[in-house]
mmCIF file of C-alpha atoms and ligand atoms in Angstrom:
data_model
loop_
_atom_site.group_PDB
_atom_site.id
_atom_site.type_symbol
_atom_site.label_atom_id
_atom_site.label_comp_id
_atom_site.label_asym_id
_atom_site.label_seq_id
_atom_site.Cartn_x
_atom_site.Cartn_y
_atom_site.Cartn_z
ATOM 1 C CA UNK A 1 87.944 80.456 103.601
ATOM 2 C CA UNK A 2 86.819 83.807 105.362
ATOM 3 C CA UNK A 3 87.228 86.763 103.059
ATOM 4 C CA UNK A 4 89.589 88.588 105.622
ATOM 5 C CA UNK A 5 91.879 85.660 105.346
ATOM 6 C CA UNK A 6 91.972 85.778 101.632
ATOM 7 C CA UNK A 7 92.480 89.473 101.709
ATOM 8 C CA UNK A 8 95.301 89.411 104.230
ATOM 9 C CA UNK A 9 96.997 86.685 102.020
ATOM 10 C CA UNK A 10 96.485 88.123 98.612
ATOM 11 C CA UNK A 11 96.088 91.840 99.399
ATOM 12 C CA UNK A 12 93.712 91.712 96.429
ATOM 13 C CA UNK A 13 89.960 90.928 96.129
ATOM 14 C CA UNK A 14 87.291 90.956 93.541
ATOM 15 C CA UNK A 15 84.406 93.654 93.870
ATOM 16 C CA UNK A 16 81.959 91.292 95.489
ATOM 17 C CA UNK A 17 84.570 90.208 97.946
ATOM 18 C CA UNK A 18 85.367 93.851 98.914
ATOM 19 C CA UNK A 19 81.813 94.156 99.615
ATOM 20 C CA UNK A 20 81.831 91.337 101.950
ATOM 21 C CA UNK A 21 84.986 92.501 103.612
ATOM 22 C CA UNK A 22 83.369 96.066 104.155
ATOM 23 C CA UNK A 23 80.286 94.347 105.648
ATOM 24 C CA UNK A 24 82.562 93.110 108.536
ATOM 25 C CA UNK A 25 83.816 96.655 109.491
ATOM 26 C CA UNK A 26 82.255 96.573 112.712
ATOM 27 C CA UNK A 27 83.458 93.272 113.732
ATOM 28 C CA UNK A 28 86.311 93.811 116.180
ATOM 29 C CA UNK A 29 88.378 90.897 115.436
ATOM 30 C CA UNK A 30 88.391 91.559 111.587
ATOM 31 C CA UNK A 31 89.059 95.213 112.132
ATOM 32 C CA UNK A 32 92.050 94.237 114.632
ATOM 33 C CA UNK A 33 93.566 91.713 112.052
ATOM 34 C CA UNK A 34 93.381 94.328 109.277
ATOM 35 C CA UNK A 35 95.027 97.066 111.378
ATOM 36 C CA UNK A 36 97.824 94.876 112.424
ATOM 37 C CA UNK A 37 98.682 93.894 108.836
ATOM 38 C CA UNK A 38 98.192 97.642 107.579
ATOM 39 C CA UNK A 39 100.735 98.706 110.461
ATOM 40 C CA UNK A 40 103.084 95.973 109.598
ATOM 41 C CA UNK A 41 103.184 96.813 105.914
ATOM 42 C CA UNK A 42 103.464 100.578 106.665
ATOM 43 C CA UNK A 43 106.358 99.944 108.821
ATOM 44 C CA UNK A 44 108.208 97.591 106.456
ATOM 45 C CA UNK A 45 108.206 100.401 103.824
ATOM 46 C CA UNK A 46 108.266 103.698 105.748
ATOM 47 C CA UNK A 47 109.602 102.622 109.229
ATOM 48 C CA UNK A 48 108.341 105.349 111.717
ATOM 49 C CA UNK A 49 108.327 108.035 109.332
ATOM 50 C CA UNK A 50 105.680 110.326 108.785
ATOM 51 C CA UNK A 51 105.799 112.856 105.805
ATOM 52 C CA UNK A 52 104.443 116.325 106.032
ATOM 53 C CA UNK A 53 102.620 118.338 103.290
ATOM 54 C CA UNK A 54 102.399 122.165 103.950
ATOM 55 C CA UNK A 55 98.969 122.894 102.830
ATOM 56 C CA UNK A 56 98.333 126.526 101.249
ATOM 57 C CA UNK A 57 94.698 126.998 100.594
ATOM 58 C CA UNK A 58 95.238 129.980 98.200
ATOM 59 C CA UNK A 59 91.707 130.799 97.017
ATOM 60 C CA UNK A 60 88.212 129.980 98.137
ATOM 61 C CA UNK A 61 86.648 131.373 95.117
ATOM 62 C CA UNK A 62 84.963 128.454 93.199
ATOM 63 C CA UNK A 63 82.955 128.055 89.892
ATOM 64 C CA UNK A 64 81.690 124.467 90.837
ATOM 65 C CA UNK A 65 78.854 123.830 93.045
ATOM 66 C CA UNK A 66 79.556 120.456 94.671
ATOM 67 C CA UNK A 67 76.582 120.294 96.997
ATOM 68 C CA UNK A 68 78.558 118.939 100.000
ATOM 69 C CA UNK A 69 81.069 121.944 100.016
ATOM 70 C CA UNK A 70 81.094 124.762 101.985
ATOM 71 C CA UNK A 71 83.017 127.021 99.528
ATOM 72 C CA UNK A 72 80.764 125.898 96.359
ATOM 73 C CA UNK A 73 80.211 128.843 94.090
ATOM 74 C CA UNK A 74 76.461 128.903 95.043
ATOM 75 C CA UNK A 75 77.137 129.585 98.581
ATOM 76 C CA UNK A 76 76.741 133.619 98.702
ATOM 77 C CA UNK A 77 77.401 133.583 102.530
ATOM 78 C CA UNK A 78 81.112 132.976 102.073
ATOM 79 C CA UNK A 79 83.587 135.947 102.350
ATOM 80 C CA UNK A 80 85.804 135.181 99.311
ATOM 81 C CA UNK A 81 89.517 135.599 99.351
ATOM 82 C CA UNK A 82 92.645 135.164 97.034
ATOM 83 C CA UNK A 83 96.343 135.074 97.944
ATOM 84 C CA UNK A 84 98.831 136.838 95.681
ATOM 85 C CA UNK A 85 101.949 135.200 94.285
ATOM 86 C CA UNK A 86 104.099 136.943 96.961
ATOM 87 C CA UNK A 87 101.742 135.824 99.799
ATOM 88 C CA UNK A 88 101.797 132.279 98.568
ATOM 89 C CA UNK A 89 105.700 132.431 98.414
ATOM 90 C CA UNK A 90 105.616 133.859 102.008
ATOM 91 C CA UNK A 91 103.644 130.698 103.091
ATOM 92 C CA UNK A 92 106.266 128.540 101.395
ATOM 93 C CA UNK A 93 109.150 130.484 103.195
ATOM 94 C CA UNK A 94 107.617 130.162 106.614
ATOM 95 C CA UNK A 95 106.994 126.441 105.861
ATOM 96 C CA UNK A 96 110.400 125.597 104.495
ATOM 97 C CA UNK A 97 111.846 127.113 107.791
ATOM 98 C CA UNK A 98 109.857 124.734 109.769
ATOM 99 C CA UNK A 99 111.022 121.851 107.667
ATOM 100 C CA UNK A 100 108.371 121.222 105.056
ATOM 101 C CA UNK A 101 109.729 119.701 101.690
ATOM 102 C CA UNK A 102 106.485 119.440 99.924
ATOM 103 C CA UNK A 103 103.903 122.322 99.387
ATOM 104 C CA UNK A 104 100.434 121.813 98.327
ATOM 105 C CA UNK A 105 98.561 124.580 96.574
ATOM 106 C CA UNK A 106 94.795 123.806 97.004
ATOM 107 C CA UNK A 107 91.813 126.026 95.988
ATOM 108 C CA UNK A 108 88.543 126.204 94.399
ATOM 109 C CA UNK A 109 88.234 126.225 90.710
ATOM 110 C CA UNK A 110 89.143 129.908 90.310
ATOM 111 C CA UNK A 111 89.429 131.381 86.666
ATOM 112 C CA UNK A 112 91.270 134.399 88.132
ATOM 113 C CA UNK A 113 94.121 132.250 88.205
ATOM 114 C CA UNK A 114 94.823 131.775 84.553
ATOM 115 C CA UNK A 115 97.052 129.019 83.316
ATOM 116 C CA UNK A 116 99.768 131.699 82.678
ATOM 117 C CA UNK A 117 99.371 132.884 86.419
ATOM 118 C CA UNK A 118 99.458 129.459 87.841
ATOM 119 C CA UNK A 119 102.450 128.460 85.765
ATOM 120 C CA UNK A 120 104.204 131.359 87.068
ATOM 121 C CA UNK A 121 103.544 130.779 90.685
ATOM 122 C CA UNK A 122 104.644 127.045 90.206
ATOM 123 C CA UNK A 123 107.729 128.233 88.505
ATOM 124 C CA UNK A 124 108.631 130.862 91.352
ATOM 125 C CA UNK A 125 108.140 128.182 94.058
ATOM 126 C CA UNK A 126 110.287 125.565 92.177
ATOM 127 C CA UNK A 127 112.998 128.060 91.545
ATOM 128 C CA UNK A 128 113.106 129.198 94.918
ATOM 129 C CA UNK A 129 112.808 125.665 96.518
ATOM 130 C CA UNK A 130 114.321 123.431 94.187
ATOM 131 C CA UNK A 131 114.566 120.640 96.723
ATOM 132 C CA UNK A 132 110.898 120.699 97.505
ATOM 133 C CA UNK A 133 107.963 118.990 95.756
ATOM 134 C CA UNK A 134 105.001 120.883 94.695
ATOM 135 C CA UNK A 135 101.505 119.407 94.591
ATOM 136 C CA UNK A 136 98.484 120.924 92.936
ATOM 137 C CA UNK A 137 94.875 120.543 94.064
ATOM 138 C CA UNK A 138 92.968 122.801 91.912
ATOM 139 C CA UNK A 139 90.235 120.554 90.259
ATOM 140 C CA UNK A 140 89.455 119.598 86.733
ATOM 141 C CA UNK A 141 91.488 121.174 83.784
ATOM 142 C CA UNK A 142 92.191 120.442 80.293
ATOM 143 C CA UNK A 143 95.181 118.154 79.282
ATOM 144 C CA UNK A 144 96.980 121.268 77.921
ATOM 145 C CA UNK A 145 96.635 123.095 81.192
ATOM 146 C CA UNK A 146 97.913 120.122 83.247
ATOM 147 C CA UNK A 147 100.838 119.789 80.792
ATOM 148 C CA UNK A 148 101.709 123.455 81.304
ATOM 149 C CA UNK A 149 101.688 123.213 84.987
ATOM 150 C CA UNK A 150 103.882 120.157 84.773
ATOM 151 C CA UNK A 151 106.391 121.770 82.649
ATOM 152 C CA UNK A 152 106.339 124.612 85.018
ATOM 153 C CA UNK A 153 107.579 122.400 87.739
ATOM 154 C CA UNK A 154 104.579 120.783 89.439
ATOM 155 C CA UNK A 155 105.279 117.395 90.752
ATOM 156 C CA UNK A 156 102.100 115.890 91.995
ATOM 157 C CA UNK A 157 98.323 116.422 91.658
ATOM 158 C CA UNK A 158 95.612 115.694 94.124
ATOM 159 C CA UNK A 159 92.067 115.223 92.613
ATOM 160 C CA UNK A 160 89.747 113.068 94.638
ATOM 161 C CA UNK A 161 87.375 111.035 92.480
ATOM 162 C CA UNK A 162 84.829 111.669 95.102
ATOM 163 C CA UNK A 163 82.832 108.400 94.386
ATOM 164 C CA UNK A 164 83.308 105.834 91.621
ATOM 165 C CA UNK A 165 79.608 105.307 91.281
ATOM 166 C CA UNK A 166 77.821 107.418 88.561
ATOM 167 C CA UNK A 167 74.506 107.633 90.298
ATOM 168 C CA UNK A 168 75.930 108.699 93.657
ATOM 169 C CA UNK A 169 78.408 111.121 91.754
ATOM 170 C CA UNK A 170 75.370 112.759 90.046
ATOM 171 C CA UNK A 171 73.439 113.075 93.350
ATOM 172 C CA UNK A 172 76.376 114.994 95.014
ATOM 173 C CA UNK A 173 77.043 117.403 92.018
ATOM 174 C CA UNK A 174 75.357 119.509 89.587
ATOM 175 C CA UNK A 175 74.510 118.360 86.096
ATOM 176 C CA UNK A 176 77.393 120.004 84.620
ATOM 177 C CA UNK A 177 79.892 118.010 86.598
ATOM 178 C CA UNK A 178 80.432 114.378 85.314
ATOM 179 C CA UNK A 179 82.246 111.453 86.806
ATOM 180 C CA UNK A 180 83.616 110.708 83.527
ATOM 181 C CA UNK A 181 85.250 114.063 83.314
ATOM 182 C CA UNK A 182 86.979 113.532 86.688
ATOM 183 C CA UNK A 183 88.099 110.026 85.614
ATOM 184 C CA UNK A 184 89.645 111.508 82.433
ATOM 185 C CA UNK A 185 91.499 114.042 84.176
ATOM 186 C CA UNK A 186 93.049 111.430 86.438
ATOM 187 C CA UNK A 187 94.153 109.604 83.361
ATOM 188 C CA UNK A 188 95.685 112.640 81.905
ATOM 189 C CA UNK A 189 97.587 113.464 85.083
ATOM 190 C CA UNK A 190 98.955 110.130 85.127
ATOM 191 C CA UNK A 191 100.018 110.194 81.482
ATOM 192 C CA UNK A 192 101.816 113.464 82.165
ATOM 193 C CA UNK A 193 103.993 111.887 84.833
ATOM 194 C CA UNK A 194 102.313 113.488 87.797
ATOM 195 C CA UNK A 195 102.220 111.687 91.059
ATOM 196 C CA UNK A 196 98.363 111.343 91.383
ATOM 197 C CA UNK A 197 96.261 111.266 94.456
ATOM 198 C CA UNK A 198 92.521 110.112 94.146
ATOM 199 C CA UNK A 199 90.182 109.555 96.926
ATOM 200 C CA UNK A 200 86.688 109.880 98.385
ATOM 201 C CA UNK A 201 84.628 110.893 101.407
ATOM 202 C CA UNK A 202 83.442 108.203 103.867
ATOM 203 C CA UNK A 203 79.745 108.606 104.709
ATOM 204 C CA UNK A 204 78.848 111.026 101.976
ATOM 205 C CA UNK A 205 75.114 111.460 101.887
ATOM 206 C CA UNK A 206 73.458 108.542 100.156
ATOM 207 C CA UNK A 207 76.714 106.435 100.076
ATOM 208 C CA UNK A 208 76.273 102.724 100.897
ATOM 209 C CA UNK A 209 78.829 100.126 101.412
ATOM 210 C CA UNK A 210 78.565 98.980 97.955
ATOM 211 C CA UNK A 211 79.510 102.438 96.576
ATOM 212 C CA UNK A 212 82.559 102.035 98.698
ATOM 213 C CA UNK A 213 83.370 98.647 97.155
ATOM 214 C CA UNK A 214 83.104 100.249 93.796
ATOM 215 C CA UNK A 215 85.677 102.839 95.054
ATOM 216 C CA UNK A 216 88.203 100.417 96.099
ATOM 217 C CA UNK A 217 87.593 98.627 92.918
ATOM 218 C CA UNK A 218 88.353 101.881 91.034
ATOM 219 C CA UNK A 219 91.359 102.663 93.012
ATOM 220 C CA UNK A 220 92.771 99.162 92.231
ATOM 221 C CA UNK A 221 92.447 99.971 88.466
ATOM 222 C CA UNK A 222 93.707 103.404 88.608
ATOM 223 C CA UNK A 223 96.748 102.673 91.000
ATOM 224 C CA UNK A 224 97.371 106.129 92.245
ATOM 225 C CA UNK A 225 100.307 107.124 94.217
ATOM 226 C CA UNK A 226 98.341 108.698 96.964
ATOM 227 C CA UNK A 227 94.867 108.183 98.191
ATOM 228 C CA UNK A 228 93.030 110.753 100.318
ATOM 229 C CA UNK A 229 90.088 109.606 102.369
ATOM 230 C CA UNK A 230 88.296 111.466 105.182
ATOM 231 C CA UNK A 231 84.939 111.454 106.801
ATOM 232 C CA UNK A 232 82.214 113.522 105.304
ATOM 233 C CA UNK A 233 81.158 116.503 107.709
ATOM 234 C CA UNK A 234 78.057 118.625 107.103
ATOM 235 C CA UNK A 235 78.498 122.257 106.323
ATOM 236 C CA UNK A 236 75.696 124.571 107.578
ATOM 237 C CA UNK A 237 75.247 126.485 104.192
ATOM 238 C CA UNK A 238 74.574 123.165 102.078
ATOM 239 C CA UNK A 239 71.556 121.137 101.519
ATOM 240 C CA UNK A 240 73.223 118.413 103.549
ATOM 241 C CA UNK A 241 73.247 120.590 106.762
ATOM 242 C CA UNK A 242 71.225 118.190 108.647
ATOM 243 C CA UNK A 243 73.006 114.992 107.489
ATOM 244 C CA UNK A 244 74.978 112.774 109.874
ATOM 245 C CA UNK A 245 78.788 113.002 109.501
ATOM 246 C CA UNK A 246 80.802 109.970 108.337
ATOM 247 C CA UNK A 247 81.983 107.418 110.774
ATOM 248 C CA UNK A 248 85.442 107.637 112.194
ATOM 249 C CA UNK A 249 85.595 104.001 112.645
ATOM 250 C CA UNK A 250 84.760 103.027 109.051
ATOM 251 C CA UNK A 251 87.338 105.580 107.856
ATOM 252 C CA UNK A 252 89.865 103.849 110.021
ATOM 253 C CA UNK A 253 88.856 100.438 108.641
ATOM 254 C CA UNK A 254 89.292 101.928 105.126
ATOM 255 C CA UNK A 255 92.471 103.421 105.596
ATOM 256 C CA UNK A 256 93.738 99.830 106.731
ATOM 257 C CA UNK A 257 92.208 98.048 103.768
ATOM 258 C CA UNK A 258 93.854 100.659 101.444
ATOM 259 C CA UNK A 259 97.280 100.304 103.150
ATOM 260 C CA UNK A 260 97.045 96.456 102.773
ATOM 261 C CA UNK A 261 95.856 96.728 99.014
ATOM 262 C CA UNK A 262 98.805 99.332 98.361
ATOM 263 C CA UNK A 263 101.480 98.759 100.714
ATOM 264 C CA UNK A 264 103.468 101.538 99.366
ATOM 265 C CA UNK A 265 100.814 104.357 99.111
ATOM 266 C CA UNK A 266 101.132 107.831 100.372
ATOM 267 C CA UNK A 267 98.164 107.756 102.798
ATOM 268 C CA UNK A 268 97.175 110.896 104.799
ATOM 269 C CA UNK A 269 95.524 110.977 108.097
ATOM 270 C CA UNK A 270 93.382 113.982 107.194
ATOM 271 C CA UNK A 271 92.128 116.997 109.053
ATOM 272 C CA UNK A 272 88.509 115.908 108.454
ATOM 273 C CA UNK A 273 89.350 112.891 110.724
ATOM 274 C CA UNK A 274 91.037 115.086 113.342
ATOM 275 C CA UNK A 275 87.886 117.358 113.235
ATOM 276 C CA UNK A 276 85.490 114.659 114.050
ATOM 277 C CA UNK A 277 87.690 113.065 116.674
ATOM 278 C CA UNK A 278 90.293 114.985 118.748
ATOM 279 C CA UNK A 279 92.639 111.898 118.352
ATOM 280 C CA UNK A 280 91.340 111.201 114.806
ATOM 281 C CA UNK A 281 94.794 111.847 113.183
ATOM 282 C CA UNK A 282 96.619 109.718 115.627
ATOM 283 C CA UNK A 283 94.288 107.016 115.037
ATOM 284 C CA UNK A 284 94.595 107.362 111.426
ATOM 285 C CA UNK A 285 98.471 106.940 111.665
ATOM 286 C CA UNK A 286 97.746 103.864 113.868
ATOM 287 C CA UNK A 287 95.525 102.305 111.164
ATOM 288 C CA UNK A 288 98.114 102.705 108.377
ATOM 289 C CA UNK A 289 98.356 106.315 107.438
ATOM 290 C CA UNK A 290 101.716 107.778 106.990
ATOM 291 C CA UNK A 291 101.170 111.496 105.856
ATOM 292 C CA UNK A 292 99.779 114.515 107.618
ATOM 293 C CA UNK A 293 98.837 117.931 105.947
ATOM 294 C CA UNK A 294 99.309 120.846 108.121
ATOM 295 C CA UNK A 295 97.906 124.251 107.343
ATOM 296 C CA UNK A 296 100.366 126.748 106.027
ATOM 297 C CA UNK A 297 97.727 129.248 104.802
ATOM 298 C CA UNK A 298 97.813 132.937 106.538
ATOM 299 C CA UNK A 299 95.918 132.698 109.750
ATOM 300 C CA UNK A 300 93.727 135.505 108.599
ATOM 301 C CA UNK A 301 92.242 133.447 105.690
ATOM 302 C CA UNK A 302 92.140 130.094 107.346
ATOM 303 C CA UNK A 303 88.331 130.398 108.812
ATOM 304 C CA UNK A 304 87.324 131.323 105.198
ATOM 305 C CA UNK A 305 88.364 128.113 103.622
ATOM 306 C CA UNK A 306 85.548 126.370 105.297
ATOM 307 C CA UNK A 307 84.810 123.161 103.406
ATOM 308 C CA UNK A 308 82.849 121.792 106.326
ATOM 309 C CA UNK A 309 81.858 122.930 109.946
ATOM 310 C CA UNK A 310 84.270 123.146 112.810
ATOM 311 C CA UNK A 311 87.370 122.531 110.894
ATOM 312 C CA UNK A 312 90.444 122.358 113.319
ATOM 313 C CA UNK A 313 93.533 124.259 113.173
ATOM 314 C CA UNK A 314 92.027 127.504 111.802
ATOM 315 C CA UNK A 315 93.626 129.703 114.538
ATOM 316 C CA UNK A 316 97.250 128.478 114.993
ATOM 317 C CA UNK A 317 100.332 129.881 113.411
ATOM 318 C CA UNK A 318 102.234 127.479 111.037
ATOM 319 C CA UNK A 319 104.958 126.999 113.698
ATOM 320 C CA UNK A 320 102.314 126.076 116.525
ATOM 321 C CA UNK A 321 100.679 123.612 113.979
ATOM 322 C CA UNK A 322 104.144 121.972 113.247
ATOM 323 C CA UNK A 323 104.962 121.736 116.968
ATOM 324 C CA UNK A 324 101.574 120.404 117.911
ATOM 325 C CA UNK A 325 101.580 117.736 115.038
ATOM 326 C CA UNK A 326 105.123 116.574 116.126
ATOM 327 C CA UNK A 327 103.758 115.830 119.520
ATOM 328 C CA UNK A 328 100.821 114.064 118.274
ATOM 329 C CA UNK A 329 102.745 111.977 115.798
ATOM 330 C CA UNK A 330 105.165 111.032 118.457
ATOM 331 C CA UNK A 331 102.296 109.994 120.766
ATOM 332 C CA UNK A 332 101.783 107.154 118.666
ATOM 333 C CA UNK A 333 105.283 106.169 117.970
ATOM 334 C CA UNK A 334 106.169 107.806 114.775
ATOM 335 C CA UNK A 335 108.417 110.801 113.628
ATOM 336 C CA UNK A 336 107.729 113.707 111.548
ATOM 337 C CA UNK A 337 110.662 113.952 108.933
ATOM 338 C CA UNK A 338 112.033 116.781 106.665
ATOM 339 C CA UNK A 339 111.801 114.996 103.280
ATOM 340 C CA UNK A 340 109.977 115.294 100.159
ATOM 341 C CA UNK A 341 108.354 111.931 100.804
ATOM 342 C CA UNK A 342 107.911 110.816 97.221
ATOM 343 C CA UNK A 343 106.067 107.655 96.468
ATOM 344 C CA UNK A 344 108.384 104.680 96.660
HETATM 345 N N1 SAH B 401 88.705 122.357 94.084
HETATM 346 C C1 SAH B 401 89.662 121.243 94.576
HETATM 347 C C2 SAH B 401 89.959 120.980 95.859
HETATM 348 C C3 SAH B 401 88.676 120.542 96.616
HETATM 349 S S1 SAH B 401 88.634 120.552 98.430
HETATM 350 C C4 SAH B 401 89.230 119.876 93.661
HETATM 351 O O1 SAH B 401 88.042 119.901 93.168
HETATM 352 O O2 SAH B 401 89.789 118.830 93.775
HETATM 353 C C5 SAH B 401 89.294 118.931 98.707
HETATM 354 C C6 SAH B 401 88.393 117.909 99.174
HETATM 355 O O3 SAH B 401 87.634 118.268 100.325
HETATM 356 C C7 SAH B 401 87.393 117.574 98.140
HETATM 357 O O4 SAH B 401 87.889 116.628 97.108
HETATM 358 C C8 SAH B 401 86.309 116.707 99.028
HETATM 359 O O5 SAH B 401 86.468 115.237 99.015
HETATM 360 C C9 SAH B 401 86.700 117.391 100.525
HETATM 361 N N2 SAH B 401 85.265 117.913 101.001
HETATM 362 C C10 SAH B 401 84.687 118.762 100.497
HETATM 363 N N3 SAH B 401 83.531 119.161 101.177
HETATM 364 C C11 SAH B 401 83.662 118.174 102.391
HETATM 365 C C12 SAH B 401 82.782 118.040 103.483
HETATM 366 N N4 SAH B 401 81.637 118.701 103.655
HETATM 367 N N5 SAH B 401 83.263 116.964 104.260
HETATM 368 C C13 SAH B 401 84.301 116.394 104.031
HETATM 369 N N6 SAH B 401 85.255 116.618 103.210
HETATM 370 C C14 SAH B 401 84.746 117.515 102.129
#
């Protein structure tokens, strides 16, 4: 029996079998069958709905120094900014009027926002918009901090594990950062009742197919509610400036694999995918994704949250982004909906 047949039947493989499946990513027939099953499952659970998450990039200060990231602390060429609580609430207001029912607060690891300040911002947003879900994406914190944010009203947390391979993790991050810590944080978040999102970059420098098989295996054990994957894209002010970007096709293949493994997963077609290919997000939806994360950050700050080069949507007002995405989503037969879009 071919591994693709086994996967389509059982939705579940061993680590060596995932490796075998990934080795077939350039095989048109395998990729096509996989995509068909991913789309079938996605439609079974979510119909033609696509959920939106209004992304608010509220600070580009960061104490970490992830080697691939444009806003890493060690990059002295970045003009740094922070949004005030009022500015963040303004973004939510604009988003709410446009139909967003989930807000994502994302930022570097910025000690200026103490736990108390964060909790207050979370509390204000949830009080003003009790019908909305609030997602945090602010990196590694202690169990107590995560608990405080949860009590203040945060519902979800995005923390990509980046790679489940120890060696690759160490090569992409400074010594102060450990894969073990990342994993521990994800477990804490689960324990505290967050809907949790893990994920990784496709084509990160040094990444091989067996690393990706390891990622799938890790996800299979973690069972998160959301999985964010996007292609690696070099940033000019990093040691990886001259590296190749990740493959769009391989990213699409992985989106389909993930949808088949976890039929109910919340799976975004990411901005990085849209940056590498003008139709990247549409292709992502057509490969099994069911979430988009348009930018709600103030236009004056957008360009400064530059994780990688040529990031799209840095000039558009929130309303333009909403309209543009609506058209894109419809072009592949789906519909943006005004819902929180919780995990099933
Ligand atoms: N500080 C938060 C948010 C990180 S930014 C945290 O630590 O979770 C969100 C994601 O962007 C990262 O998890 C990473 O996977 C991705 N990213 C960073 N640099 C990138 C690059 N050069 N290309 C593609 N994705 C990148």
